[in-house]
Amino acid sequence: MFLLIYLSFEPICFPSLRFYTNKFNQNTLKKPYYFLFIFFFIIAIISCSEDPISPPPNIIYILADDLGYGDLGVYNEEGKIKTPHLNQMANEGMVFMDAHTSSSVCTPTRYGILTGRYNWRSPIKKGVLTGTSNGLIPQKRTTVASLLKSMGYCTAFIGKWHLGWNWALNDSTFINTPIKDSEIFDKIDFSKNITNSPNDIGFEYAYGHCGSLDMPPYVYVENEKITAPVKNITGRQGDYHWWREGPTADDFEHERVTPHLFDKAEAYISEMSEKEKPFFLYLPLPSPHTPILPTEEWRGKSRLNPYADFVMQIDYRMGRLNRLLNKLNITENTIVIFTSDNGCSPQANFNVLKAKGHNPSGIYRGHKADIFEGGHRVPFIIKWPKKITAGSISHKTICTVDLLATCADILEVKLTHQEGEDSFSMLPTFSKKTENNYQRTFTIHHSFYGSFAIRKGDYKFIFCADSGGWSYPRPNKKEANNLPKFQLYNLKDDPGELMNLYGQQPEIENELISLFKNAIQNGRTTPGKPQENFKTHFTTEKWEPLAIFN
């Protein structure tokens, strides 16, 4: 019998002995062993085949709001904010030391994360949306959520949206006209559902608020339905904890929003762990953005200021979320990504923090809104025990627009020419053996006021004379007069962007200008058919990014 089993599967596993087993089989098949032979033959095929394809991973993407590169201990040895839980996550996964958002402010970065496309190809060429802005992402555009949903994932958004959705209006004449904060009650009908919602671009479940926590209206929306009556008006003043006055729902308490969203996320994860389908959870936090509101148990914990307290609160909740994954026994094949939408805001009060030895931007210049590194270089920690070796560090230059291509690569899906035009798969970077297969060769940065920079290797070429944002030297101010037209920095030698080399490296400058022009003209930075950029800033203001070279 054992000889029969061996000889029945041996030709498959050991083809060099095929002649002898064929001879044996010719005699054997004439005997009553025929059906037994077929049975063991099938078993042999199964046993000799490769391991079955692993089930697709769960994906949890946590996006902090205005968290600086230097605010986590793993990125800043000199930092004073204690972040033991995110440090532990880093030790259990991989830390990207050279990760960047596609913009130095909220809305544009979020657009890029979900679409794999630079925001300036869309109608938003500068600035951010408000709490009453219409939806920015067209329903026909592929997003991370719609891609994963099409591949059998359960998909959820829980948190701060800031990509616009369409509120129901009291009068059709209000359509496509900006709504001032003071006009919200007059123009928005809170008794009706929203449209152009997260549900329309791939999220099966959606729960959150539309703008930042300092932008009215302050309302939770769940699957297009407003969750509570909107009867109140709230507003607050203060150095850290201010928010603009505006309509506020009965169930909306600013101080509780961050813990509430984490609670909702934990409940969703627990529910999904009992299902056979993989899930994608997009958890964009409203914190530590203003209003800076650590809950009572966290006030004063840092001994620095409320911003640092708020960061510690987020760190604690991240530790709790990762412990939940362990408890549910789904850690091994769950990808957890933690990053920020841009650099730290000056609302954190840099002067107070620096006086106590902490710089939210670490060794880098600038902060949120700027074209300098402090505006767009961010923490980026990823944990995936099944594929990523604990304690890994990557120095590859990655960008937050890379999520879409990474998810497609994991699932072996080929993106079309109209999908993820600027997204490169990060999957090769997850292993030292394959990291050089990562295809991104340059990255384009974008500031609050719409200024550009391009980075390739050690060199970063900034196409403006100023910060492009809120730090010194500010655009259109006297302080920016008489400065060189452009800025070129060698980040390896000068990470603080203090020594402007513009005019000293003409070959490098010409190469970077050429790459930038091609990126604009081709409508993409990935290989593929050229695509169209939206031609204006929304509907009126002309957009001419190459005019700076005239």
Coordinates of C-alpha atoms in Angstrom, one line a residue:
M1 CA 0.0 0.0 0.0
F2 CA 2.8 2.5 0.9
L3 CA 4.5 1.6 -2.3
L4 CA 1.3 2.4 -4.2
I5 CA 0.9 5.8 -2.4
Y6 CA 4.5 6.7 -3.1
L7 CA 4.4 5.7 -6.8
S8 CA 1.1 7.4 -7.4
F9 CA 2.4 10.8 -6.4
E10 CA 6.1 10.4 -7.2
P11 CA 5.8 11.4 -10.8
I12 CA 4.5 14.8 -9.8
C13 CA 7.1 15.5 -7.1
F14 CA 10.0 13.6 -8.7
P15 CA 9.6 13.8 -12.5
S16 CA 13.0 12.2 -13.1
L17 CA 11.5 8.8 -12.1
R18 CA 8.5 9.2 -14.3
F19 CA 9.5 6.3 -16.6
Y20 CA 9.5 3.7 -13.9
T21 CA 6.3 4.7 -12.3
N22 CA 4.5 4.8 -15.7
K23 CA 5.5 1.2 -16.2
F24 CA 4.2 0.4 -12.7
N25 CA 0.9 2.2 -13.3
Q26 CA 0.2 0.4 -16.6
N27 CA 0.1 -2.8 -14.7
T28 CA -1.6 -1.5 -11.6
L29 CA -4.5 0.2 -13.3
K30 CA -5.7 -3.2 -14.6
K31 CA -6.3 -4.4 -11.1
P32 CA -8.9 -3.5 -8.4
Y33 CA -6.5 -0.8 -7.1
Y34 CA -7.8 1.6 -9.7
F35 CA -10.1 3.7 -7.6
L36 CA -7.7 3.6 -4.6
F37 CA -5.0 4.8 -7.0
I38 CA -7.1 7.7 -8.2
F39 CA -7.9 8.8 -4.6
F40 CA -4.2 8.9 -3.6
F41 CA -3.3 10.6 -6.8
I42 CA -5.6 13.5 -6.0
I43 CA -4.2 13.6 -2.4
A44 CA -0.7 13.7 -3.9
I45 CA -1.5 16.7 -6.2
I46 CA -2.8 18.6 -3.2
S47 CA 0.2 17.8 -1.0
C48 CA 2.7 18.7 -3.6
S49 CA 1.1 22.0 -4.5
E50 CA 2.3 25.3 -3.1
D51 CA 0.8 26.7 0.1
P52 CA -2.5 28.3 -0.6
I53 CA -2.6 32.1 -1.0
S54 CA -2.7 33.9 2.3
P55 CA -6.1 35.5 3.2
P56 CA -6.0 39.3 2.4
P57 CA -5.0 41.4 5.4
N58 CA -7.2 43.7 7.4
I59 CA -6.1 47.3 6.9
I60 CA -6.4 50.0 9.6
Y61 CA -5.2 53.5 8.6
I62 CA -5.0 56.0 11.5
L63 CA -4.4 59.6 10.4
A64 CA -3.5 62.1 13.2
D65 CA -4.3 65.8 12.5
D66 CA -1.4 68.3 12.8
L67 CA 0.9 65.9 14.6
G68 CA 4.6 66.9 14.1
Y69 CA 7.5 64.7 13.0
G70 CA 9.3 65.4 16.2
D71 CA 6.3 64.7 18.5
L72 CA 7.0 60.9 18.8
G73 CA 9.9 59.6 20.8
V74 CA 10.9 57.1 18.1
Y75 CA 11.5 60.1 15.8
N76 CA 13.0 62.5 18.2
E77 CA 15.4 61.4 20.9
E78 CA 15.4 65.0 22.3
G79 CA 11.6 65.2 22.4
K80 CA 9.9 65.7 25.7
I81 CA 6.4 64.2 25.0
K82 CA 6.1 60.6 26.2
T83 CA 4.7 58.3 23.6
P84 CA 5.4 54.7 24.9
H85 CA 2.6 53.0 22.9
L86 CA 3.5 54.4 19.5
N87 CA 7.1 53.7 20.3
Q88 CA 6.1 50.1 21.0
M89 CA 4.2 49.9 17.8
A90 CA 7.3 51.1 16.0
N91 CA 9.4 48.4 17.7
E92 CA 6.9 45.8 16.6
G93 CA 6.7 47.0 13.0
M94 CA 8.5 49.4 10.6
V95 CA 9.4 53.1 10.9
F96 CA 9.7 55.2 7.8
M97 CA 12.2 58.0 8.5
D98 CA 11.6 59.9 5.2
A99 CA 7.8 59.8 4.8
H100 CA 5.9 62.8 3.4
T101 CA 2.3 64.0 2.9
S102 CA 1.4 65.2 -0.5
S103 CA 0.5 68.6 1.0
S104 CA 1.3 70.6 4.1
V105 CA -2.4 71.0 5.0
C106 CA -5.5 68.8 5.8
T107 CA -7.9 68.5 2.8
P108 CA -5.3 68.1 0.1
T109 CA -3.4 65.3 1.9
R110 CA -6.7 63.4 2.6
Y111 CA -7.6 63.7 -1.1
G112 CA -4.2 62.2 -2.0
I113 CA -4.4 59.3 0.6
L114 CA -7.8 58.1 -0.8
T115 CA -7.3 58.7 -4.5
G116 CA -3.5 58.1 -5.0
R117 CA -3.4 61.4 -6.9
Y118 CA -1.9 64.7 -6.0
N119 CA -4.6 67.2 -4.9
W120 CA -3.5 69.9 -7.2
R121 CA -4.7 67.8 -10.2
S122 CA -8.2 68.3 -8.7
P123 CA -10.1 71.6 -8.3
I124 CA -8.3 72.4 -5.0
K125 CA -5.0 74.1 -5.9
K126 CA -4.4 75.7 -2.5
G127 CA -6.0 76.1 1.0
V128 CA -8.5 73.7 2.5
L129 CA -12.3 73.1 2.4
T130 CA -14.7 74.3 5.1
G131 CA -17.3 72.5 7.1
T132 CA -20.0 73.4 4.5
S133 CA -18.0 72.6 1.3
N134 CA -19.4 70.3 -1.3
G135 CA -17.8 66.9 -1.9
L136 CA -14.4 67.1 -3.6
I137 CA -14.0 63.5 -4.9
P138 CA -16.2 62.5 -7.8
Q139 CA -18.1 59.3 -7.4
K140 CA -16.6 57.9 -10.6
R141 CA -13.0 58.2 -9.2
T142 CA -11.5 55.0 -7.7
T143 CA -10.5 55.4 -4.1
V144 CA -8.8 53.0 -1.7
A145 CA -12.2 52.2 -0.2
S146 CA -13.9 51.5 -3.6
L147 CA -11.0 49.4 -4.7
L148 CA -11.0 47.3 -1.5
K149 CA -14.8 47.0 -1.5
S150 CA -14.7 45.6 -5.1
M151 CA -12.3 43.0 -3.8
G152 CA -14.6 41.8 -1.1
Y153 CA -13.6 44.0 1.8
C154 CA -15.9 45.5 4.4
T155 CA -15.0 49.2 4.4
A156 CA -15.5 52.0 7.0
F157 CA -14.7 55.6 7.6
I158 CA -14.9 56.8 11.2
G159 CA -13.6 60.3 12.0
K160 CA -12.9 63.7 10.5
W161 CA -13.8 63.8 6.8
H162 CA -12.7 67.2 5.5
L163 CA -13.2 66.3 1.9
G164 CA -16.6 67.9 1.7
W165 CA -20.1 66.5 1.3
N166 CA -23.3 68.0 0.1
W167 CA -25.6 69.2 2.8
A168 CA -29.4 69.3 2.0
L169 CA -30.3 73.0 1.4
N170 CA -33.4 74.9 2.3
D171 CA -33.5 76.5 -1.2
S172 CA -32.2 75.4 -4.5
T173 CA -30.8 78.9 -5.1
F174 CA -28.2 78.2 -2.5
I175 CA -26.6 75.4 -4.6
N176 CA -22.9 76.0 -5.6
T177 CA -22.7 79.2 -3.5
P178 CA -20.3 79.4 -0.4
I179 CA -22.1 79.2 2.9
K180 CA -20.8 81.5 5.6
D181 CA -20.8 80.3 9.2
S182 CA -23.5 82.8 10.1
E183 CA -25.7 81.5 7.3
I184 CA -25.6 77.8 8.2
F185 CA -29.0 77.7 10.0
D186 CA -30.6 79.7 7.3
K187 CA -29.3 77.6 4.4
I188 CA -28.8 74.0 5.6
D189 CA -31.7 71.6 6.2
F190 CA -30.5 69.4 9.0
S191 CA -33.6 67.2 8.8
K192 CA -32.5 65.7 5.5
N193 CA -29.7 63.3 4.5
I194 CA -26.4 64.5 3.0
T195 CA -25.3 63.5 -0.5
N196 CA -21.9 63.1 -2.2
S197 CA -21.0 61.3 0.9
P198 CA -18.2 58.9 2.0
N199 CA -20.7 56.1 1.2
D200 CA -20.7 57.1 -2.4
I201 CA -17.0 56.6 -2.9
G202 CA -16.6 53.1 -1.4
F203 CA -17.3 53.3 2.3
E204 CA -20.0 50.8 3.3
Y205 CA -20.1 52.4 6.8
A206 CA -19.4 56.0 7.4
Y207 CA -19.5 58.0 10.6
G208 CA -18.0 61.3 11.4
H209 CA -18.1 65.1 11.0
C210 CA -17.4 67.1 7.9
G211 CA -14.6 69.6 8.7
S212 CA -12.1 70.3 11.4
L213 CA -13.3 70.5 15.0
D214 CA -13.1 74.3 14.8
M215 CA -15.3 74.5 11.6
P216 CA -19.1 74.5 12.0
P217 CA -21.5 72.8 11.7
Y218 CA -20.6 70.5 14.6
V219 CA -22.7 67.5 13.6
Y220 CA -22.2 63.7 13.4
V221 CA -23.4 62.0 10.2
E222 CA -23.9 58.3 10.1
N223 CA -24.4 56.7 6.6
E224 CA -25.7 60.1 5.3
K225 CA -28.1 60.6 8.2
I226 CA -27.6 63.3 10.9
T227 CA -27.6 61.6 14.2
A228 CA -29.3 64.1 16.5
P229 CA -31.3 67.4 16.3
V230 CA -29.2 70.5 15.6
K231 CA -30.6 73.2 17.8
N232 CA -27.7 74.8 19.6
I233 CA -25.0 77.3 18.8
T234 CA -21.6 76.9 20.5
G235 CA -18.3 78.6 20.2
R236 CA -15.3 79.1 22.4
Q237 CA -12.3 81.4 22.7
G238 CA -8.8 80.6 24.1
D239 CA -5.2 80.0 23.2
Y240 CA -5.6 76.3 22.7
H241 CA -9.2 75.3 23.0
W242 CA -11.0 77.7 20.6
W243 CA -13.5 76.8 18.0
R244 CA -15.6 79.0 15.6
E245 CA -19.2 79.7 16.7
G246 CA -21.7 77.7 14.8
P247 CA -24.6 75.2 14.9
T248 CA -24.0 72.2 17.2
A249 CA -26.0 68.9 17.4
D250 CA -27.4 67.7 20.7
D251 CA -25.0 64.7 20.8
F252 CA -21.9 66.6 19.8
E253 CA -19.4 67.5 22.7
H254 CA -16.1 68.8 21.4
E255 CA -14.0 67.5 24.3
R256 CA -15.4 63.9 23.8
V257 CA -15.0 63.7 20.0
T258 CA -11.6 62.0 19.9
P259 CA -12.3 59.3 22.5
H260 CA -15.7 58.8 21.0
L261 CA -14.3 58.2 17.6
F262 CA -11.8 55.7 19.0
D263 CA -14.6 54.0 20.8
K264 CA -16.6 53.7 17.6
A265 CA -13.5 52.3 15.8
E266 CA -12.9 49.7 18.5
A267 CA -16.5 48.6 18.3
Y268 CA -16.2 48.3 14.5
I269 CA -13.0 46.3 14.7
S270 CA -14.6 43.9 17.3
E271 CA -17.6 43.4 15.0
M272 CA -15.5 42.8 11.9
S273 CA -13.3 40.3 13.8
E274 CA -16.3 37.9 13.9
K275 CA -16.8 38.0 10.1
E276 CA -15.0 36.0 7.5
K277 CA -14.4 39.0 5.2
P278 CA -11.4 41.3 5.6
F279 CA -12.0 44.9 6.5
F280 CA -10.6 48.3 5.8
L281 CA -11.0 51.0 8.5
Y282 CA -10.0 54.6 7.7
L283 CA -9.7 56.4 11.0
P284 CA -8.8 60.1 10.4
L285 CA -8.6 61.8 13.8
P286 CA -9.6 65.4 14.5
S287 CA -6.7 65.7 16.9
P288 CA -4.3 67.1 18.1
H289 CA -5.6 69.9 15.8
T290 CA -7.5 72.8 17.4
P291 CA -9.5 72.9 19.5
I292 CA -6.7 71.3 21.6
L293 CA -8.9 69.5 24.2
P294 CA -7.3 66.7 26.2
T295 CA -9.9 65.1 28.4
E296 CA -9.7 65.8 32.2
E297 CA -7.6 62.7 33.0
W298 CA -4.9 63.8 30.6
R299 CA -4.7 67.5 31.4
G300 CA -1.3 68.4 32.8
K301 CA 0.1 64.9 32.2
S302 CA 2.9 66.0 29.9
R303 CA 4.0 68.9 32.2
L304 CA 4.5 70.8 28.9
N305 CA 1.2 72.3 27.6
P306 CA -2.2 71.1 26.5
Y307 CA -1.0 70.1 23.0
A308 CA 1.5 67.7 24.5
D309 CA -1.2 66.4 26.8
F310 CA -3.4 65.7 23.8
V311 CA -0.6 63.9 22.0
M312 CA -0.2 61.6 25.0
Q313 CA -3.9 60.9 25.0
I314 CA -3.7 59.8 21.3
D315 CA -0.7 57.7 22.1
Y316 CA -2.6 55.9 24.9
R317 CA -5.6 55.2 22.6
M318 CA -3.3 53.8 20.0
G319 CA -1.9 51.4 22.6
R320 CA -5.4 50.4 23.5
L321 CA -6.3 49.8 19.9
N322 CA -3.3 47.6 19.3
R323 CA -4.1 45.6 22.5
L324 CA -7.6 45.1 21.2
L325 CA -6.2 43.5 18.0
N326 CA -4.2 41.1 20.2
K327 CA -7.2 40.3 22.3
L328 CA -9.2 39.5 19.2
N329 CA -6.3 37.4 17.8
I330 CA -6.2 39.3 14.5
T331 CA -2.9 41.1 14.9
E332 CA -0.8 38.8 12.8
N333 CA -2.6 39.6 9.5
T334 CA -3.7 43.1 10.2
I335 CA -1.9 46.1 8.7
V336 CA -1.9 49.1 11.0
I337 CA -0.6 52.4 9.7
F338 CA -0.2 55.5 11.9
T339 CA 0.7 58.8 10.3
S340 CA -0.2 62.5 10.3
D341 CA -1.9 64.7 7.6
N342 CA 0.9 67.4 7.8
G343 CA 3.3 68.9 10.2
C344 CA 2.5 70.4 13.6
S345 CA 0.4 73.6 13.6
P346 CA 1.8 76.8 15.2
Q347 CA -1.4 76.6 17.4
A348 CA 0.5 74.0 19.5
N349 CA 2.5 77.0 20.7
F350 CA 6.1 76.2 19.5
N351 CA 7.6 78.9 21.8
V352 CA 6.2 77.3 25.0
L353 CA 7.3 73.8 23.8
K354 CA 10.8 74.9 22.8
A355 CA 11.3 76.7 26.1
K356 CA 10.8 73.3 27.7
G357 CA 13.1 71.5 25.3
H358 CA 10.6 70.1 22.7
N359 CA 10.4 70.9 19.0
P360 CA 7.4 69.4 17.2
S361 CA 9.3 69.5 13.9
G362 CA 12.4 67.9 15.3
I363 CA 15.5 69.0 13.4
Y364 CA 13.5 70.2 10.5
R365 CA 12.5 73.8 9.5
G366 CA 9.0 75.1 9.4
H367 CA 5.6 73.7 10.4
K368 CA 2.1 73.0 9.0
A369 CA 1.3 74.9 5.8
D370 CA 4.9 75.3 4.8
I371 CA 6.9 74.0 1.8
F372 CA 9.8 73.3 4.2
E373 CA 10.2 69.8 5.7
G374 CA 8.4 70.7 8.9
G375 CA 5.3 71.2 6.8
H376 CA 5.1 67.7 5.1
R377 CA 7.6 65.3 6.7
V378 CA 5.6 63.2 9.1
P379 CA 5.8 60.1 11.3
F380 CA 4.8 57.0 9.4
I381 CA 4.7 53.7 11.4
I382 CA 3.4 50.5 9.9
K383 CA 2.8 47.1 11.6
W384 CA 2.0 43.9 9.8
P385 CA 3.5 41.0 11.7
K386 CA 2.9 38.4 9.0
K387 CA 5.1 40.3 6.5
I388 CA 7.1 43.0 8.3
T389 CA 10.0 42.2 10.5
A390 CA 9.7 43.8 13.9
G391 CA 12.1 46.7 14.6
S392 CA 12.6 47.5 10.9
I393 CA 13.6 51.0 9.7
S394 CA 13.2 52.3 6.2
H395 CA 15.0 55.4 4.8
K396 CA 13.1 55.2 1.5
T397 CA 11.3 58.5 0.5
I398 CA 7.6 57.6 0.5
C399 CA 4.4 59.7 0.1
T400 CA 0.9 59.3 1.6
V401 CA -0.5 59.1 -2.0
D402 CA 1.1 55.6 -2.2
L403 CA -1.6 53.8 -0.2
L404 CA -3.8 53.0 -3.2
A405 CA -1.1 51.3 -5.3
T406 CA 0.1 49.5 -2.2
C407 CA -3.4 48.0 -1.5
A408 CA -3.7 47.1 -5.2
D409 CA -0.3 45.4 -5.1
I410 CA -1.1 43.4 -2.0
L411 CA -4.3 42.1 -3.7
E412 CA -2.5 41.7 -7.1
V413 CA -4.8 44.1 -8.8
K414 CA -3.6 46.2 -11.8
L415 CA -4.7 49.8 -11.7
T416 CA -6.0 51.4 -14.8
H417 CA -4.6 54.5 -16.4
Q418 CA -7.2 56.6 -14.7
E419 CA -6.5 55.3 -11.2
G420 CA -3.8 56.3 -8.7
E421 CA -1.9 58.5 -11.2
D422 CA 0.8 59.4 -8.5
S423 CA 0.7 56.3 -6.4
F424 CA 3.6 53.8 -6.1
S425 CA 3.3 50.6 -4.2
M426 CA 5.2 50.6 -0.9
L427 CA 5.0 46.8 -0.7
P428 CA 8.6 46.3 -1.8
T429 CA 9.8 48.6 1.1
F430 CA 8.4 46.2 3.7
S431 CA 11.4 43.9 3.3
K432 CA 15.1 44.7 3.0
K433 CA 15.3 42.0 0.3
T434 CA 12.9 43.9 -2.0
E435 CA 13.1 47.5 -1.0
N436 CA 15.1 48.6 -4.0
N437 CA 12.1 47.5 -6.2
Y438 CA 10.2 50.5 -4.9
Q439 CA 9.5 52.6 -8.0
R440 CA 9.1 56.1 -6.7
T441 CA 12.1 58.2 -7.9
F442 CA 10.9 61.7 -7.0
T443 CA 8.1 63.3 -4.9
I444 CA 6.3 66.6 -5.4
H445 CA 5.5 68.7 -2.3
H446 CA 2.7 71.4 -2.1
S447 CA 2.1 74.1 0.4
F448 CA -1.0 75.9 1.8
Y449 CA -0.7 78.8 -0.6
G450 CA 0.0 76.5 -3.6
S451 CA 3.8 76.6 -3.8
F452 CA 5.6 73.6 -5.2
A453 CA 8.8 71.7 -4.4
I454 CA 10.3 68.6 -5.9
R455 CA 12.5 66.1 -4.1
K456 CA 14.8 63.5 -5.7
G457 CA 17.5 61.8 -3.7
D458 CA 19.3 64.2 -1.4
Y459 CA 18.1 67.3 -3.3
K460 CA 15.0 69.3 -2.8
F461 CA 14.2 72.2 -5.2
I462 CA 11.6 74.7 -3.9
F463 CA 9.9 76.9 -6.6
C464 CA 9.3 79.9 -4.4
A465 CA 11.5 82.4 -2.4
D466 CA 9.6 82.0 0.8
S467 CA 8.0 79.4 3.1
G468 CA 4.9 79.0 0.9
G469 CA 3.0 78.9 4.2
W470 CA 2.8 80.5 7.6
S471 CA 6.4 80.6 8.8
Y472 CA 9.1 83.1 8.1
P473 CA 9.6 84.3 5.4
R474 CA 5.9 84.5 4.6
P475 CA 4.6 84.9 1.0
N476 CA 3.8 88.4 -0.1
K477 CA 5.4 90.0 2.9
K478 CA 8.4 92.4 3.0
E479 CA 10.4 89.7 4.7
A480 CA 10.4 87.7 1.4
N481 CA 11.6 90.6 -0.7
N482 CA 15.1 90.4 -2.2
L483 CA 15.4 86.7 -1.6
P484 CA 16.6 84.4 -4.4
K485 CA 13.7 83.3 -6.7
F486 CA 14.0 79.6 -5.8
Q487 CA 15.6 77.5 -3.1
L488 CA 17.7 74.3 -3.5
Y489 CA 18.8 72.3 -0.5
N490 CA 20.9 69.2 0.0
L491 CA 18.9 67.5 2.7
K492 CA 21.6 65.0 3.5
D493 CA 24.1 67.7 4.4
D494 CA 21.6 70.4 5.4
P495 CA 18.4 68.8 6.8
G496 CA 17.4 72.2 8.3
E497 CA 17.2 73.8 4.9
L498 CA 19.5 76.7 5.9
M499 CA 22.0 76.8 3.0
N500 CA 20.3 77.7 -0.2
L501 CA 22.3 76.3 -3.1
Y502 CA 20.2 77.8 -5.9
G503 CA 22.3 78.6 -8.9
Q504 CA 25.2 76.5 -7.8
Q505 CA 24.0 73.1 -9.2
P506 CA 22.6 73.9 -12.7
E507 CA 22.5 70.2 -13.9
I508 CA 20.5 69.1 -10.8
E509 CA 18.2 72.1 -11.1
N510 CA 17.5 71.5 -14.8
E511 CA 16.8 67.8 -14.2
L512 CA 14.3 68.6 -11.4
I513 CA 12.6 71.3 -13.4
S514 CA 12.2 68.9 -16.3
L515 CA 10.7 66.2 -14.0
F516 CA 8.3 68.7 -12.6
K517 CA 7.2 70.0 -15.9
N518 CA 6.6 66.5 -17.2
A519 CA 4.6 65.7 -14.0
I520 CA 2.3 68.7 -14.7
Q521 CA 2.0 68.1 -18.4
N522 CA 1.4 64.4 -18.3
G523 CA -1.2 64.5 -15.5
R524 CA 0.6 61.7 -13.7
T525 CA 4.0 60.6 -12.3
T526 CA 3.4 56.9 -12.7
P527 CA 3.9 55.2 -16.0
G528 CA 0.8 55.2 -18.2
K529 CA -1.3 57.3 -20.6
P530 CA -1.3 61.0 -20.0
Q531 CA -4.3 62.3 -18.0
E532 CA -5.9 65.7 -17.6
N533 CA -5.5 68.1 -14.6
F534 CA -8.4 70.3 -13.6
K535 CA -7.6 73.6 -15.2
T536 CA -8.6 76.1 -12.5
H537 CA -8.8 76.5 -8.7
F538 CA -12.4 75.3 -8.4
T539 CA -14.4 77.3 -11.0
T540 CA -12.8 80.7 -11.3
E541 CA -9.2 81.3 -10.5
K542 CA -6.7 80.4 -13.3
W543 CA -4.0 77.9 -12.5
E544 CA -0.7 78.2 -14.2
P545 CA 1.9 76.2 -12.3
L546 CA 4.6 76.4 -15.0
A547 CA 4.4 80.2 -15.2
I548 CA 7.0 80.5 -12.5
F549 CA 9.6 79.5 -15.0
N550 CA 8.8 82.3 -17.5

